[in-house]
Amino acid sequence: MIFIQPRISEKSYFLSEQGNTYMFDVDPSANKQQIKEAVQEQYDVSVKSVRTAVAKGKVKTTPRKRRYPIEGKRKTVKRAYVTLMPGKTLPFFEDIS
């Protein structure tokens, strides 16, 4: 079982309204078949397709007074775009009007 977490943003809201597509943050090692099975099991819906995108973590520098700057790195995130069968929905945005 892989960990999936819904991503709530303006873009994900627009995708859910227009194309019945929902966005999830998933484990970077998960493949499309595992993501599909996890969504079907957790939310009891039929999945039409799964697309994935990996956002590489960026290096960020924080300046400090009279010292060397601190460098840190944001973590790499894998996002899954899950399209459901027509007539199926998920309850994330139903309360928003």
Backbone as ProteinMPNN parsed JSONL, in Angstrom:
{"seq_chain_A": "MIFIQPRISEKSYFLSEQGNTYMFDVDPSANKQQIKEAVQEQYDVSVKSVRTAVAKGKVKTTPRKRRYPIEGKRKTVKRAYVTLMPGKTLPFFEDIS", "coords_chain_A": {"N_chain_A": [[0.853, -1.187, 0.0], [0.639, 2.129, -0.922], [1.346, 5.509, 0.056], [-0.861, 8.085, -0.483], [-1.724, 11.466, -0.958], [-4.162, 13.941, -1.161], [-3.817, 16.833, -3.196], [-4.521, 20.046, -2.554], [-5.292, 22.828, -4.271], [-5.486, 25.826, -6.315], [-5.114, 25.097, -8.971], [-5.613, 22.318, -8.89], [-8.289, 22.357, -8.135], [-9.461, 23.587, -10.379], [-8.865, 21.624, -12.33], [-10.397, 19.495, -11.353], [-12.976, 20.465, -11.665], [-13.186, 20.965, -14.448], [-12.15, 18.702, -15.916], [-12.661, 16.349, -14.483], [-10.45, 15.429, -13.099], [-8.103, 14.657, -10.606], [-5.591, 15.725, -8.291], [-2.769, 14.299, -6.712], [-0.264, 13.992, -4.165], [2.311, 11.717, -4.194], [4.255, 8.807, -3.2], [7.626, 8.871, -4.259], [8.617, 6.478, -5.343], [6.463, 5.097, -6.302], [4.514, 3.507, -8.86], [2.374, 3.917, -11.808], [0.355, 1.944, -11.847], [0.239, 1.094, -9.158], [-0.595, 3.488, -7.962], [-3.114, 3.816, -9.138], [-4.487, 1.549, -8.096], [-4.389, 2.172, -5.354], [-5.935, 4.543, -5.177], [-8.415, 3.593, -6.062], [-8.96, 1.751, -4.04], [-8.931, 3.318, -1.654], [-10.866, 5.361, -2.09], [-13.018, 4.197, -3.356], [-13.761, 4.346, -6.153], [-13.912, 4.362, -9.794], [-11.097, 4.378, -11.823], [-10.0, 6.109, -14.661], [-7.615, 6.996, -15.969], [-4.09, 7.519, -15.242], [-1.667, 9.948, -14.763], [1.696, 11.035, -14.312], [4.019, 13.298, -12.716], [7.21, 14.584, -11.941], [8.535, 16.799, -9.663], [11.482, 18.229, -9.26], [13.549, 18.78, -6.393], [14.523, 22.011, -5.382], [17.528, 23.922, -4.874], [17.907, 26.145, -2.27], [18.968, 29.312, -1.051], [19.652, 31.023, 1.92], [20.304, 34.193, 2.933], [22.594, 35.504, 5.395], [23.522, 37.757, 8.01], [26.763, 39.025, 8.025], [27.877, 36.474, 7.829], [28.434, 33.261, 6.309], [26.134, 32.264, 3.762], [23.235, 30.159, 4.296], [22.618, 27.072, 2.854], [20.033, 25.12, 1.594], [17.908, 22.351, 0.647], [14.931, 21.779, -1.069], [12.519, 19.129, -0.937], [12.132, 16.483, -3.359], [9.181, 16.028, -5.215], [6.594, 13.867, -6.199], [3.878, 13.98, -8.335], [0.586, 12.883, -8.964], [-1.8, 12.747, -11.492], [-4.999, 11.957, -11.531], [-7.55, 10.7, -13.445], [-10.976, 10.251, -13.325], [-13.664, 7.916, -14.059], [-16.495, 8.897, -16.097], [-19.099, 10.546, -14.319], [-18.264, 9.876, -11.78], [-16.998, 11.167, -8.687], [-14.818, 12.829, -6.311], [-14.798, 13.701, -2.818], [-13.435, 16.148, -2.212], [-13.71, 18.879, -3.073], [-16.389, 19.473, -2.869], [-17.583, 20.971, -0.851], [-16.763, 23.528, -1.354], [-17.884, 26.436, -2.905]], "CA_chain_A": [[0.0, 0.0, 0.0], [1.412, 3.357, -0.998], [0.738, 6.678, 0.685], [-1.275, 9.148, -1.399], [-2.315, 12.599, -0.25], [-4.734, 14.884, -2.116], [-3.185, 18.151, -3.261], [-5.585, 21.04, -2.649], [-4.775, 24.099, -4.777], [-6.341, 26.403, -7.35], [-4.969, 24.285, -10.178], [-6.304, 21.041, -8.713], [-9.721, 22.661, -8.145], [-9.825, 23.812, -11.777], [-8.833, 20.33, -13.015], [-11.515, 18.661, -10.905], [-14.203, 21.018, -12.228], [-13.204, 20.898, -15.901], [-11.874, 17.419, -16.547], [-12.832, 15.233, -13.551], [-9.097, 14.977, -12.792], [-7.702, 15.027, -9.249], [-4.144, 15.738, -8.117], [-2.301, 13.698, -5.467], [1.167, 13.839, -3.903], [2.523, 10.289, -3.966], [5.607, 8.349, -2.924], [8.402, 8.91, -5.507], [8.888, 5.147, -5.897], [5.206, 4.49, -6.746], [4.251, 3.542, -10.296], [0.997, 4.278, -12.138], [-0.552, 0.867, -11.457], [0.08, 1.161, -7.701], [-1.386, 4.686, -7.67], [-4.488, 3.51, -9.542], [-5.058, 0.615, -7.122], [-4.548, 2.86, -4.071], [-7.074, 5.465, -5.273], [-9.636, 2.787, -6.128], [-9.186, 1.135, -2.735], [-9.22, 4.316, -0.622], [-12.03, 6.21, -2.351], [-14.07, 3.372, -3.944], [-14.144, 4.925, -7.438], [-13.276, 3.76, -10.964], [-10.087, 5.276, -12.382], [-9.859, 6.011, -16.114], [-6.198, 7.088, -16.331], [-3.169, 8.112, -14.272], [-0.471, 10.586, -15.314], [2.586, 11.43, -13.217], [5.03, 14.328, -12.96], [8.16, 14.697, -10.834], [9.082, 18.145, -9.468], [12.768, 18.085, -8.579], [13.779, 19.713, -5.3], [15.432, 23.108, -5.718], [18.46, 24.397, -3.846], [17.553, 27.491, -1.838], [19.987, 29.955, -0.235], [19.156, 32.029, 2.853], [21.411, 35.061, 3.333], [22.719, 35.839, 6.82], [24.345, 38.928, 8.252], [28.173, 38.819, 8.374], [28.24, 35.054, 7.836], [28.175, 32.57, 5.056], [24.708, 31.934, 3.619], [22.819, 28.783, 4.547], [22.017, 26.435, 1.694], [19.172, 23.98, 1.883], [17.276, 21.808, -0.543], [13.554, 21.318, -0.929], [12.455, 17.731, -1.331], [11.543, 16.138, -4.637], [7.787, 15.629, -5.047], [5.959, 13.233, -7.349], [2.448, 14.265, -8.364], [-0.203, 12.015, -9.832], [-3.042, 13.316, -11.995], [-5.882, 10.802, -11.668], [-8.814, 10.999, -14.102], [-11.997, 9.271, -12.966], [-14.686, 7.603, -15.055], [-17.585, 9.881, -16.083], [-20.115, 10.359, -13.292], [-17.635, 9.63, -10.477], [-16.332, 12.34, -8.113], [-14.219, 12.693, -4.989], [-15.443, 14.714, -1.973], [-12.528, 17.205, -1.758], [-14.125, 20.239, -3.389], [-17.846, 19.597, -2.871], [-17.986, 22.008, 0.101], [-16.374, 24.84, -1.882], [-18.805, 26.868, -3.955]], "C_chain_A": [[0.888, 1.236, 0.0], [0.619, 4.491, -0.354], [0.405, 7.694, -0.393], [-1.978, 10.223, -0.585], [-2.887, 13.564, -1.283], [-4.034, 16.236, -2.042], [-4.294, 19.171, -3.526], [-4.965, 22.375, -3.054], [-5.757, 24.636, -5.817], [-6.297, 25.562, -8.616], [-5.731, 22.969, -10.046], [-7.825, 21.239, -8.685], [-10.211, 22.848, -9.577], [-9.869, 22.49, -12.54], [-10.016, 19.453, -12.617], [-12.837, 19.153, -11.488], [-14.288, 20.785, -13.737], [-13.092, 19.477, -16.454], [-12.049, 16.205, -15.667], [-11.485, 14.582, -13.223], [-8.7, 15.515, -11.423], [-6.202, 14.852, -9.099], [-3.783, 15.187, -6.738], [-0.786, 13.818, -5.38], [1.371, 12.382, -3.524], [3.986, 10.01, -3.654], [6.402, 8.327, -4.236], [8.68, 7.541, -6.123], [7.63, 4.47, -6.444], [5.068, 4.575, -8.261], [2.76, 3.775, -10.541], [-0.006, 3.212, -11.702], [-0.808, 0.882, -9.948], [-0.785, 2.353, -7.296], [-2.858, 4.431, -7.99], [-5.17, 2.602, -8.52], [-5.313, 1.293, -5.776], [-5.746, 3.806, -4.084], [-8.381, 4.678, -5.297], [-9.972, 2.178, -4.771], [-9.608, 2.164, -1.684], [-10.546, 5.036, -0.834], [-13.19, 5.476, -3.025], [-14.639, 4.014, -5.212], [-13.443, 4.161, -8.556], [-12.341, 4.779, -11.593], [-9.96, 5.025, -13.879], [-8.392, 6.031, -16.519], [-5.404, 7.746, -15.21], [-1.99, 8.691, -15.042], [0.38, 11.043, -14.146], [3.56, 12.502, -13.68], [5.908, 14.423, -11.722], [8.701, 16.12, -10.806], [10.354, 17.999, -8.639], [12.919, 19.149, -7.499], [14.808, 20.761, -5.681], [16.359, 23.419, -4.549], [18.103, 25.846, -3.535], [18.634, 28.024, -0.906], [19.341, 31.031, 0.627], [20.328, 32.906, 3.281], [21.395, 35.33, 4.838], [23.677, 37.011, 6.961], [25.749, 38.515, 8.69], [28.591, 37.347, 8.473], [28.0, 34.476, 6.456], [26.686, 32.231, 4.951], [24.446, 30.448, 3.899], [22.184, 28.245, 3.272], [21.21, 25.237, 2.142], [18.532, 23.506, 0.598], [15.853, 21.38, -0.214], [13.476, 19.883, -1.437], [11.783, 17.566, -2.694], [10.145, 15.577, -4.401], [7.294, 14.985, -6.335], [4.465, 13.483, -7.247], [1.766, 13.311, -9.337], [-1.488, 12.739, -10.202], [-3.955, 12.145, -12.334], [-7.204, 11.26, -12.273], [-9.792, 9.877, -13.79], [-12.952, 9.033, -14.129], [-15.797, 8.656, -14.981], [-18.643, 9.531, -15.037], [-19.561, 10.107, -11.907], [-16.958, 10.909, -10.001], [-15.694, 11.964, -6.785], [-14.703, 13.866, -4.137], [-14.577, 15.906, -1.569], [-13.113, 18.597, -1.919], [-15.639, 20.431, -3.363], [-18.332, 20.701, -1.935], [-17.679, 23.414, -0.396], [-17.357, 25.231, -2.979], [-18.43, 28.211, -4.497]], "O_chain_A": [[1.786, 1.365, 0.833], [-0.605, 4.435, -0.239], [1.287, 8.12, -1.138], [-2.725, 9.932, 0.349], [-2.17, 13.971, -2.197], [-3.702, 16.719, -0.959], [-4.922, 19.161, -4.584], [-4.214, 22.98, -2.289], [-6.739, 23.975, -6.154], [-7.324, 25.339, -9.257], [-6.416, 22.551, -10.98], [-8.567, 20.379, -9.161], [-11.261, 22.323, -9.946], [-10.797, 22.252, -13.312], [-10.575, 18.747, -13.456], [-13.724, 18.349, -11.774], [-15.354, 20.442, -14.248], [-13.844, 19.093, -17.35], [-11.629, 15.114, -16.052], [-11.383, 13.362, -13.087], [-8.931, 16.685, -11.115], [-5.607, 13.955, -9.696], [-4.393, 15.547, -5.731], [-0.096, 13.754, -6.398], [0.689, 11.865, -2.638], [4.846, 10.875, -3.824], [5.902, 7.812, -5.236], [8.953, 7.458, -7.32], [7.72, 3.374, -6.997], [5.448, 5.572, -8.875], [1.973, 3.826, -9.595], [-1.097, 3.542, -11.237], [-1.945, 0.702, -9.51], [-1.611, 2.242, -6.39], [-3.741, 4.787, -7.209], [-6.307, 2.86, -8.123], [-6.325, 1.029, -5.127], [-6.495, 3.866, -3.109], [-9.345, 5.053, -4.63], [-11.142, 2.1, -4.398], [-10.535, 1.918, -0.912], [-11.273, 5.295, 0.125], [-14.243, 6.073, -3.245], [-15.85, 4.202, -5.33], [-12.502, 3.407, -8.309], [-12.74, 5.911, -11.866], [-9.829, 3.882, -14.318], [-7.955, 5.198, -17.314], [-5.958, 8.432, -14.351], [-1.385, 8.011, -15.871], [-0.153, 11.401, -13.095], [3.883, 12.606, -14.863], [5.419, 14.354, -10.595], [9.258, 16.598, -11.794], [10.296, 17.68, -7.452], [12.472, 20.283, -7.669], [15.854, 20.432, -6.241], [16.012, 23.204, -3.388], [18.008, 26.675, -4.441], [19.158, 27.288, -0.07], [18.573, 31.855, 0.129], [21.254, 32.418, 3.928], [20.338, 35.378, 5.467], [24.544, 37.219, 6.112], [25.899, 37.736, 9.631], [29.572, 37.03, 9.145], [27.44, 35.121, 5.57], [26.051, 31.939, 5.964], [25.331, 29.606, 3.752], [21.315, 28.888, 2.683], [21.655, 24.442, 2.97], [18.607, 24.185, -0.427], [15.605, 20.709, 0.788], [14.28, 19.473, -2.274], [10.98, 18.397, -3.117], [9.94, 14.757, -3.506], [7.543, 15.493, -7.428], [3.853, 13.234, -6.208], [2.308, 12.981, -10.392], [-2.181, 13.277, -9.338], [-3.717, 11.424, -13.303], [-7.899, 12.099, -11.699], [-9.48, 8.699, -13.967], [-13.037, 9.835, -15.059], [-16.019, 9.244, -13.922], [-19.031, 8.372, -14.891], [-20.319, 10.123, -10.937], [-16.405, 11.656, -10.808], [-15.993, 10.918, -6.209], [-14.994, 14.931, -4.682], [-14.956, 16.628, -0.647], [-13.026, 19.414, -1.003], [-16.124, 21.474, -3.801], [-19.373, 21.308, -2.186], [-18.265, 24.385, 0.082], [-17.629, 24.439, -3.882], [-19.102, 28.726, -5.391]]}, "name": "protein", "num_of_chains": 1, "seq": "MIFIQPRISEKSYFLSEQGNTYMFDVDPSANKQQIKEAVQEQYDVSVKSVRTAVAKGKVKTTPRKRRYPIEGKRKTVKRAYVTLMPGKTLPFFEDIS"}
